[in-house]
Short mmCIF file of C-alpha atoms in Angstrom, two decimals:
data_model
loop_
_atom_site.label_atom_id
_atom_site.label_comp_id
_atom_site.label_asym_id
_atom_site.label_seq_id
_atom_site.Cartn_x
_atom_site.Cartn_y
_atom_site.Cartn_z
CA MET A 1 -0.89 -0.20 0.24
CA LYS A 2 2.90 1.93 1.27
CA ARG A 3 4.34 1.39 -2.17
CA ALA A 4 1.24 1.98 -4.61
CA ILE A 5 0.47 5.64 -2.46
CA PHE A 6 4.94 6.29 -3.29
CA ASP A 7 4.15 5.48 -6.54
CA LEU A 8 1.38 7.79 -7.25
CA PHE A 9 3.55 10.72 -6.02
CA LEU A 10 5.94 10.39 -8.59
CA VAL A 11 3.30 10.35 -10.94
CA TYR A 12 2.23 13.01 -9.91
CA ARG A 13 5.95 14.42 -9.61
CA ASP A 14 6.59 13.87 -12.99
CA GLU A 15 3.11 14.54 -14.48
CA LEU A 16 3.70 17.56 -13.00
CA ARG A 17 7.11 17.63 -13.97
CA HIS A 18 5.73 17.38 -18.37
CA ILE A 19 2.94 20.52 -17.54
CA PHE A 20 5.95 22.89 -17.08
CA SER A 21 8.74 21.97 -18.76
CA ASP A 22 6.68 22.51 -22.08
CA ALA A 23 5.57 25.96 -23.46
CA THR A 24 2.93 24.81 -25.64
CA VAL A 25 0.88 23.07 -22.59
CA ILE A 26 2.22 26.17 -19.86
CA VAL A 27 0.45 28.85 -22.71
CA LEU A 28 -2.32 26.57 -22.61
CA PHE A 29 -3.03 25.75 -18.77
CA PHE A 30 -1.95 29.26 -17.50
CA ALA A 31 -1.67 31.42 -20.62
CA GLY A 32 -4.68 30.57 -21.92
CA THR A 33 -6.53 30.41 -18.74
CA LEU A 34 -6.03 33.58 -16.86
CA ILE A 35 -6.16 35.37 -20.28
CA TYR A 36 -8.70 33.86 -22.86
CA PRO A 37 -11.44 34.90 -19.90
CA LEU A 38 -10.40 38.09 -20.04
CA ILE A 39 -9.58 39.66 -24.16
CA TYR A 40 -13.59 37.71 -23.64
CA SER A 41 -14.79 39.60 -21.07
CA TRP A 42 -12.89 43.28 -22.72
CA ILE A 43 -14.70 42.69 -26.43
CA TYR A 44 -17.94 42.29 -24.72
CA ASN A 45 -17.94 44.41 -22.29
CA ASN A 46 -19.77 47.34 -23.37
CA GLU A 47 -23.73 45.05 -23.12
CA ASN A 48 -24.91 46.95 -25.31
CA ILE A 49 -25.38 48.91 -29.10
CA HIS A 50 -24.82 52.52 -28.35
CA ASP A 51 -25.39 54.99 -30.91
CA MET A 52 -25.61 52.71 -34.05
CA PRO A 53 -25.54 54.73 -37.34
CA VAL A 54 -28.92 54.10 -38.98
CA ALA A 55 -29.93 56.99 -41.73
CA VAL A 56 -33.57 57.60 -41.77
CA VAL A 57 -35.19 59.28 -45.38
CA ASP A 58 -38.01 61.19 -44.64
CA MET A 59 -40.80 61.76 -46.96
CA ASP A 60 -42.53 63.94 -45.57
CA HIS A 61 -40.83 66.48 -44.13
CA SER A 62 -43.17 67.92 -41.64
CA ALA A 63 -42.91 68.65 -38.78
CA GLN A 64 -44.33 65.37 -36.58
CA SER A 65 -41.93 63.48 -39.20
CA ARG A 66 -38.98 65.71 -37.98
CA GLU A 67 -39.84 64.97 -34.42
CA PHE A 68 -40.43 61.19 -35.23
CA ILE A 69 -36.47 62.06 -36.45
CA ARG A 70 -35.53 63.91 -32.95
CA MET A 71 -36.78 61.86 -30.51
CA LEU A 72 -35.09 58.05 -32.67
CA ASP A 73 -31.45 60.14 -31.99
CA ALA A 74 -32.32 61.43 -29.09
CA THR A 75 -32.81 57.38 -28.14
CA GLN A 76 -29.71 55.27 -26.61
CA GLU A 77 -29.30 51.96 -29.34
CA THR A 78 -29.09 54.77 -32.75
CA ALA A 79 -28.04 58.19 -33.89
CA VAL A 80 -29.59 59.69 -36.43
CA THR A 81 -25.93 59.89 -38.85
CA HIS A 82 -27.38 60.60 -42.18
CA ARG A 83 -30.83 62.30 -43.49
CA CYS A 84 -30.79 60.99 -47.66
CA ALA A 85 -33.40 62.27 -50.35
CA SER A 86 -33.89 58.42 -51.54
CA MET A 87 -33.92 54.65 -50.69
CA THR A 88 -31.26 54.13 -53.07
CA GLU A 89 -28.30 56.52 -51.05
CA ALA A 90 -29.10 54.88 -48.12
CA LYS A 91 -28.86 50.84 -49.75
CA HIS A 92 -25.53 52.53 -50.81
CA LEU A 93 -24.79 53.93 -47.46
CA LEU A 94 -25.50 50.22 -46.76
CA GLU A 95 -23.85 48.06 -48.58
CA ASP A 96 -21.24 50.33 -47.69
CA LYS A 97 -21.26 49.29 -43.98
CA LYS A 98 -21.34 52.97 -43.06
CA ILE A 99 -24.99 52.56 -41.38
CA HIS A 100 -26.54 49.22 -39.71
CA GLY A 101 -30.65 49.94 -40.50
CA VAL A 102 -32.79 52.61 -42.12
CA VAL A 103 -35.92 54.54 -40.94
CA LEU A 104 -38.59 54.98 -43.95
CA VAL A 105 -41.11 58.21 -42.83
CA PRO A 106 -43.70 57.73 -45.33
CA SER A 107 -44.44 61.56 -47.38
CA LYS A 108 -48.45 61.41 -45.98
CA PHE A 109 -46.79 60.80 -42.23
CA GLY A 110 -47.92 64.23 -41.42
CA ASP A 111 -50.86 64.08 -43.02
CA ASP A 112 -52.51 61.11 -41.66
CA ILE A 113 -51.81 62.06 -38.16
CA MET A 114 -53.81 65.22 -38.27
CA ARG A 115 -56.50 63.25 -39.95
CA GLN A 116 -55.68 61.46 -36.94
CA GLN A 117 -55.36 58.14 -39.24
CA GLN A 118 -53.02 55.51 -38.97
CA THR A 119 -49.76 56.20 -40.74
CA THR A 120 -46.86 53.03 -40.76
CA VAL A 121 -42.76 54.26 -40.88
CA SER A 122 -40.68 51.16 -42.60
CA VAL A 123 -37.84 49.63 -40.55
CA TYR A 124 -35.16 48.42 -42.59
CA ALA A 125 -32.52 46.40 -40.47
CA ASP A 126 -29.67 45.14 -40.59
CA MET A 127 -29.62 41.63 -39.69
CA SER A 128 -26.34 40.45 -40.12
CA SER A 129 -26.61 39.74 -36.62
CA PHE A 130 -29.26 40.61 -34.44
CA LEU A 131 -27.71 42.66 -32.33
CA TYR A 132 -28.61 45.85 -34.77
CA TYR A 133 -32.18 44.19 -35.39
CA LYS A 134 -32.47 44.31 -31.89
CA ALA A 135 -31.45 47.84 -31.01
CA LEU A 136 -32.98 49.69 -34.22
CA LEU A 137 -36.38 47.33 -33.38
CA ALA A 138 -36.47 48.56 -29.76
CA ALA A 139 -35.76 52.19 -30.67
CA ASN A 140 -38.34 52.82 -33.59
CA ASN A 141 -41.12 50.80 -30.77
CA TYR A 142 -39.90 53.44 -27.63
CA VAL A 143 -40.62 56.26 -29.91
CA SER A 144 -43.08 55.11 -31.55
CA GLN A 145 -45.37 54.20 -28.55
CA THR A 146 -43.94 57.22 -26.75
CA MET A 147 -45.27 60.24 -29.90
CA GLY A 148 -48.10 57.88 -30.80
CA GLY A 149 -49.23 58.42 -26.49
CA GLY A 150 -48.68 62.13 -27.25
CA ILE A 151 -50.93 62.56 -29.06
CA GLN A 152 -53.53 61.03 -28.14
CA ALA A 153 -52.64 62.35 -25.15
CA LYS A 154 -52.87 65.98 -26.34
CA ARG A 155 -56.13 65.42 -27.91
CA LEU A 156 -58.19 64.07 -24.75
CA MET A 157 -56.52 67.00 -22.86
CA ALA A 158 -57.91 69.41 -26.14
CA ALA A 159 -61.29 67.26 -25.64
CA GLY A 160 -62.14 68.66 -22.02
CA ALA A 161 -60.08 65.42 -20.11
CA THR A 162 -57.28 65.96 -17.37
CA GLU A 163 -53.95 65.13 -17.86
CA THR A 164 -54.21 62.30 -14.84
CA GLU A 165 -57.33 61.29 -16.70
CA ALA A 166 -55.44 61.94 -20.56
CA MET A 167 -52.84 59.79 -19.21
CA ALA A 168 -55.15 56.61 -17.47
CA THR A 169 -56.77 56.41 -21.45
CA VAL A 170 -53.86 56.62 -23.49
CA THR A 171 -52.02 53.45 -20.57
CA PRO A 172 -53.78 52.00 -19.14
CA ILE A 173 -51.80 49.46 -17.72
CA SER A 174 -48.33 49.75 -17.26
CA SER A 175 -46.07 48.01 -16.60
CA TYR A 176 -41.92 47.92 -15.22
CA PHE A 177 -39.70 45.32 -17.40
CA ILE A 178 -37.55 43.62 -14.89
CA PRO A 179 -34.48 41.37 -16.52
CA LEU A 180 -34.18 38.95 -14.38
CA TYR A 181 -30.39 37.19 -13.78
CA ASN A 182 -28.76 40.06 -15.88
CA ILE A 183 -29.93 43.04 -14.65
CA GLY A 184 -28.13 45.33 -17.14
CA GLY A 185 -29.77 43.11 -19.57
CA GLY A 186 -25.63 43.04 -21.53
CA TYR A 187 -24.17 41.00 -24.32
CA ALA A 188 -21.77 39.78 -21.67
CA GLY A 189 -23.96 38.60 -18.66
CA PHE A 190 -25.34 36.60 -21.26
CA LEU A 191 -22.72 34.83 -22.88
CA ILE A 192 -19.81 35.64 -21.08
CA PRO A 193 -19.71 32.96 -18.09
CA ALA A 194 -20.93 30.35 -20.03
CA VAL A 195 -17.26 30.96 -21.86
CA LEU A 196 -15.32 31.56 -19.13
CA LEU A 197 -16.82 27.80 -18.00
CA LEU A 198 -15.60 27.15 -21.63
CA VAL A 199 -12.12 28.13 -21.67
CA ILE A 200 -11.48 25.96 -18.39
CA HIS A 201 -12.93 23.19 -20.37
CA GLN A 202 -11.21 23.76 -23.48
CA THR A 203 -7.61 24.40 -21.92
CA LEU A 204 -8.20 21.37 -19.49
CA LEU A 205 -8.66 18.73 -22.32
CA LEU A 206 -6.39 20.22 -25.69
CA GLY A 207 -3.73 20.35 -22.20
CA ILE A 208 -3.89 17.39 -21.40
CA CYS A 209 -3.98 15.10 -25.30
CA ILE A 210 -1.53 17.41 -25.70
CA LEU A 211 0.57 15.82 -22.86
CA ALA A 212 -0.49 12.87 -24.48
CA GLY A 213 1.30 13.09 -27.17
CA ILE A 214 4.48 14.38 -26.16
CA ASN A 215 4.66 11.20 -23.82
CA ARG A 216 4.18 8.58 -26.63
CA GLU A 217 7.00 11.49 -28.41
CA LYS A 218 9.25 11.40 -26.44
CA ASN A 219 8.78 7.49 -24.83
CA GLY A 220 10.10 6.05 -28.09
CA PHE A 221 8.50 3.42 -30.52
CA ARG A 222 5.97 5.90 -29.03
CA LEU A 223 4.06 3.85 -26.03
CA LEU A 224 2.01 6.19 -24.23
CA ILE A 225 3.44 4.92 -20.59
CA PRO A 226 6.40 4.96 -20.26
CA MET A 227 8.84 1.73 -19.24
CA SER A 228 8.98 2.20 -15.69
CA GLU A 229 8.66 -0.24 -12.45
CA ARG A 230 6.81 2.77 -10.79
CA TYR A 231 4.50 2.75 -14.38
CA HIS A 232 3.02 -0.95 -14.14
CA GLY A 233 -0.12 -0.72 -11.65
CA THR A 234 -3.64 1.24 -13.41
CA LEU A 235 -4.62 3.39 -9.95
CA ARG A 236 -1.59 4.88 -9.50
CA ILE A 237 -0.82 5.60 -13.06
CA VAL A 238 -4.17 6.94 -13.67
CA GLY A 239 -4.97 9.34 -9.93
CA GLY A 240 -1.25 10.76 -10.36
CA LYS A 241 -2.07 12.21 -13.05
CA ALA A 242 -5.16 13.73 -12.52
CA LEU A 243 -4.38 14.44 -8.87
CA ALA A 244 -1.60 16.59 -11.21
CA TYR A 245 -3.68 18.19 -13.13
CA PHE A 246 -6.72 18.38 -10.45
CA SER A 247 -4.69 20.36 -8.07
CA ILE A 248 -2.93 23.30 -11.05
CA TYR A 249 -6.98 24.32 -12.30
CA ILE A 250 -8.57 24.27 -8.30
CA VAL A 251 -7.23 27.16 -8.54
CA LEU A 252 -7.43 28.36 -11.80
CA VAL A 253 -11.26 27.84 -11.53
CA PHE A 254 -10.68 30.09 -8.00
CA TYR A 255 -9.46 33.10 -10.95
CA VAL A 256 -10.94 32.00 -13.96
CA LEU A 257 -15.21 32.66 -11.79
CA MET A 258 -15.09 34.08 -9.70
CA ILE A 259 -12.45 36.74 -10.11
CA VAL A 260 -12.84 37.54 -13.38
CA PRO A 261 -16.97 38.04 -12.62
CA ARG A 262 -16.61 40.79 -10.55
CA TRP A 263 -13.12 42.14 -12.63
CA PHE A 264 -15.20 42.89 -15.18
CA GLY A 265 -19.16 43.37 -13.27
CA LEU A 266 -20.20 40.40 -14.29
CA PRO A 267 -23.52 38.81 -12.96
CA HIS A 268 -22.35 36.93 -9.65
CA ILE A 269 -24.88 36.59 -6.31
CA GLY A 270 -24.08 32.88 -5.89
CA ARG A 271 -22.30 30.90 -3.33
CA PRO A 272 -18.54 30.46 -3.57
CA LEU A 273 -18.87 27.05 -1.78
CA ASP A 274 -21.25 26.10 -3.75
CA LEU A 275 -19.63 26.97 -6.45
CA TYR A 276 -16.48 25.38 -5.05
CA LEU A 277 -18.67 22.05 -4.47
CA PHE A 278 -20.12 22.38 -7.26
CA PHE A 279 -17.09 22.54 -9.63
CA LEU A 280 -15.40 18.72 -7.87
CA PRO A 281 -16.74 16.99 -10.44
CA PHE A 282 -17.44 19.27 -13.34
CA LEU A 283 -13.20 19.17 -13.35
CA LEU A 284 -13.10 15.22 -12.68
CA ALA A 285 -15.44 14.51 -15.41
CA THR A 286 -13.23 16.77 -17.72
CA ILE A 287 -10.56 15.25 -16.30
CA PHE A 288 -11.25 11.80 -16.72
CA PHE A 289 -13.43 12.25 -20.13
CA ALA A 290 -9.80 14.44 -22.26
CA MET A 291 -7.52 11.43 -20.21
CA THR A 292 -10.13 8.57 -22.18
CA ILE A 293 -9.84 10.88 -25.43
CA SER A 294 -6.53 11.23 -25.22
CA VAL A 295 -5.36 7.57 -25.30
CA PHE A 296 -6.07 8.26 -29.44
CA PHE A 297 -3.89 10.64 -29.42
CA ARG A 298 -0.64 10.41 -31.15
CA ASP A 299 1.73 13.28 -31.17
CA ARG A 300 0.38 16.85 -29.76
CA GLU A 301 -0.37 17.86 -32.94
CA THR A 302 -3.12 16.38 -33.45
CA PRO A 303 -5.52 17.06 -31.11
CA ILE A 304 -5.57 21.26 -31.43
CA LEU A 305 -6.67 20.70 -34.86
CA ILE A 306 -8.96 18.49 -33.45
CA LEU A 307 -10.14 19.76 -30.25
CA LEU A 308 -10.37 23.18 -31.32
CA PHE A 309 -12.88 22.45 -33.61
CA LEU A 310 -15.07 21.88 -30.73
CA SER A 311 -14.85 24.78 -29.35
CA VAL A 312 -18.13 25.82 -31.18
CA PRO A 313 -20.30 23.56 -31.05
CA LEU A 314 -20.15 22.88 -27.61
CA LEU A 315 -20.82 26.24 -26.94
CA PHE A 316 -23.80 25.81 -29.08
CA LEU A 317 -24.70 22.13 -27.76
CA SER A 318 -24.17 24.14 -24.29
CA GLY A 319 -27.17 25.29 -24.36
CA VAL A 320 -26.32 28.81 -23.94
CA ALA A 321 -27.87 30.68 -27.84
CA TRP A 322 -30.28 28.26 -28.20
CA PRO A 323 -32.15 25.59 -25.36
CA ILE A 324 -31.16 22.36 -25.23
CA ASP A 325 -34.72 20.83 -24.52
CA GLN A 326 -35.52 22.08 -28.63
CA MET A 327 -33.01 20.87 -29.47
CA PRO A 328 -33.61 17.63 -31.99
CA PHE A 329 -33.13 14.90 -31.00
CA PHE A 330 -29.31 13.42 -31.45
CA TRP A 331 -27.95 16.86 -30.35
CA ARG A 332 -29.38 16.49 -27.29
CA LEU A 333 -28.00 12.99 -27.10
CA LEU A 334 -24.70 14.18 -28.51
CA SER A 335 -25.03 16.87 -25.53
CA PHE A 336 -24.04 14.58 -23.22
CA ILE A 337 -21.02 13.97 -23.77
CA PHE A 338 -19.20 15.88 -22.53
CA PRO A 339 -19.36 17.75 -19.12
CA SER A 340 -19.43 21.32 -20.98
CA THR A 341 -23.44 20.77 -21.43
CA HIS A 342 -24.33 20.79 -17.49
CA GLY A 343 -21.73 22.30 -16.34
CA VAL A 344 -22.70 25.31 -17.76
CA GLN A 345 -26.05 24.72 -16.84
CA GLY A 346 -25.37 24.06 -13.35
CA PHE A 347 -22.71 26.92 -13.70
CA VAL A 348 -26.03 30.05 -14.62
CA LYS A 349 -28.02 28.79 -12.98
CA ILE A 350 -25.43 28.59 -9.09
CA ASN A 351 -23.95 32.55 -10.39
CA SER A 352 -26.04 34.06 -12.61
CA MET A 353 -29.40 32.58 -11.37
CA GLY A 354 -28.55 32.51 -7.24
CA ALA A 355 -29.30 28.47 -7.04
CA ASP A 356 -27.81 26.14 -4.71
CA LEU A 357 -26.59 22.58 -4.63
CA SER A 358 -29.58 20.97 -4.10
CA GLN A 359 -31.11 23.68 -7.45
CA VAL A 360 -28.42 21.46 -9.33
CA ARG A 361 -28.85 18.84 -8.27
CA MET A 362 -29.61 17.24 -12.13
CA GLU A 363 -26.92 18.83 -13.19
CA TYR A 364 -24.15 17.48 -9.87
CA LEU A 365 -25.75 13.97 -10.76
CA ILE A 366 -25.18 14.27 -14.09
CA LEU A 367 -21.77 15.20 -13.87
CA SER A 368 -20.77 12.65 -10.98
CA ILE A 369 -21.48 10.36 -13.26
CA GLN A 370 -20.06 11.18 -15.26
CA ALA A 371 -17.01 11.49 -13.67
CA VAL A 372 -17.55 7.27 -13.17
CA VAL A 373 -17.59 6.84 -16.36
CA TYR A 374 -14.77 8.30 -17.50
CA PHE A 375 -12.90 7.07 -14.50
CA ILE A 376 -13.38 3.56 -16.26
CA THR A 377 -12.94 4.39 -19.96
CA ALA A 378 -9.81 5.97 -18.51
CA PHE A 379 -8.61 2.86 -16.19
CA LEU A 380 -10.09 0.29 -19.06
CA LEU A 381 -7.42 2.20 -21.39
CA TYR A 382 -4.80 2.88 -19.85
CA ARG A 383 -4.20 -0.76 -18.61
CA LYS A 384 -5.08 -1.42 -22.17
CA GLN A 385 -1.95 0.70 -22.90
CA ILE A 386 0.31 -0.46 -19.53
CA ILE A 387 0.16 -4.93 -21.26
CA ARG A 388 0.95 -3.29 -24.33
CA THR A 389 3.88 -1.74 -23.03
CA GLU A 390 5.14 -5.21 -21.29
CA LYS A 391 4.16 -6.93 -23.94
CA PHE A 392 6.98 -4.67 -25.94
CA LYS A 393 9.91 -5.11 -23.28
CA VAL A 394 9.05 -8.99 -23.31
CA ALA A 395 9.03 -8.96 -27.57
CA HIS A 396 12.26 -6.67 -26.77
CA ASN A 397 13.67 -7.82 -24.10
CA ILE A 398 14.04 -4.40 -22.65
CA ALA A 399 13.88 -4.06 -18.68
CA ASP A 400 12.99 -1.68 -16.45
#
């Protein structure tokens, strides 16, 4: 027993030495984990689109149309940067990406209002990004409702109603929009928490698979397991390696998921203890999953080519961009393979929505099951690699 524990410690020490002796792994584990969250958070730090440039084609030139344009320009979402004489001119500006939307005010805008008839303002949004569409539509709706309400209130007051009666008629039901779990209603508060967790998942996955490739390159004969006496026991190898990764990432998790959100004002209402307890099965599941697939890589370059490609699909499969229960069955089934799916779901619930561990018990249970299943698969595959090394030594009469 003492020998097994001692060998496990030696494997742990060897793995740490491998990690800190390879520049690629150091960059992935430390520079990547420390810098990527800062870059993503800085990029989306503005949260919402402000003063998006739009063009206005005013075919009416009435006092009412000028008021509508002035109110549109005053909204925080849009800025009227161009006043065009025709839609053709506005279309050229849109094609040149100088603006992201066009608002067309019809020629009878003022007359229709004076005749108490409904009028229509046409809005053309740049749909290359939903954020442009959202900003222009929100600004236009706000101006239309505010201006329409003001016109109606003035007419009622002219007919003898008091201001209070007029406002009650214009707005019989007052509503107040409260954005839960993302107070600013911004893009960073919605996206970055999921990205932070994926940074941990992907750097861990890449680093472990690259280390496996490096081991094969260093050991000669492309063997994953070194020809050393302390590398005979499967449990001590899997345990020693996993302990090395875990001891590094349990520290990095504190930085990525607890310090970065506070620096950039991202949602962070979860209890730190709940977050740490939740990340125990997540880290173990990710480590053993990475060790399982690492067995199939024979050099350090292939994991980079394959696993980097997975980053964007994993973000979509996590359910942040599109609800998991609305995905086709195949993609829902596929999402269960990766620890990132339920890691993201649980982390967002705890960190952004203030859930406790009992409220993420399903995610916790699935991650725990994944940790056990991937530990067994890693154990079996490493056992097979040990047997392969032993057979190779016997066949070539090589001593430890």
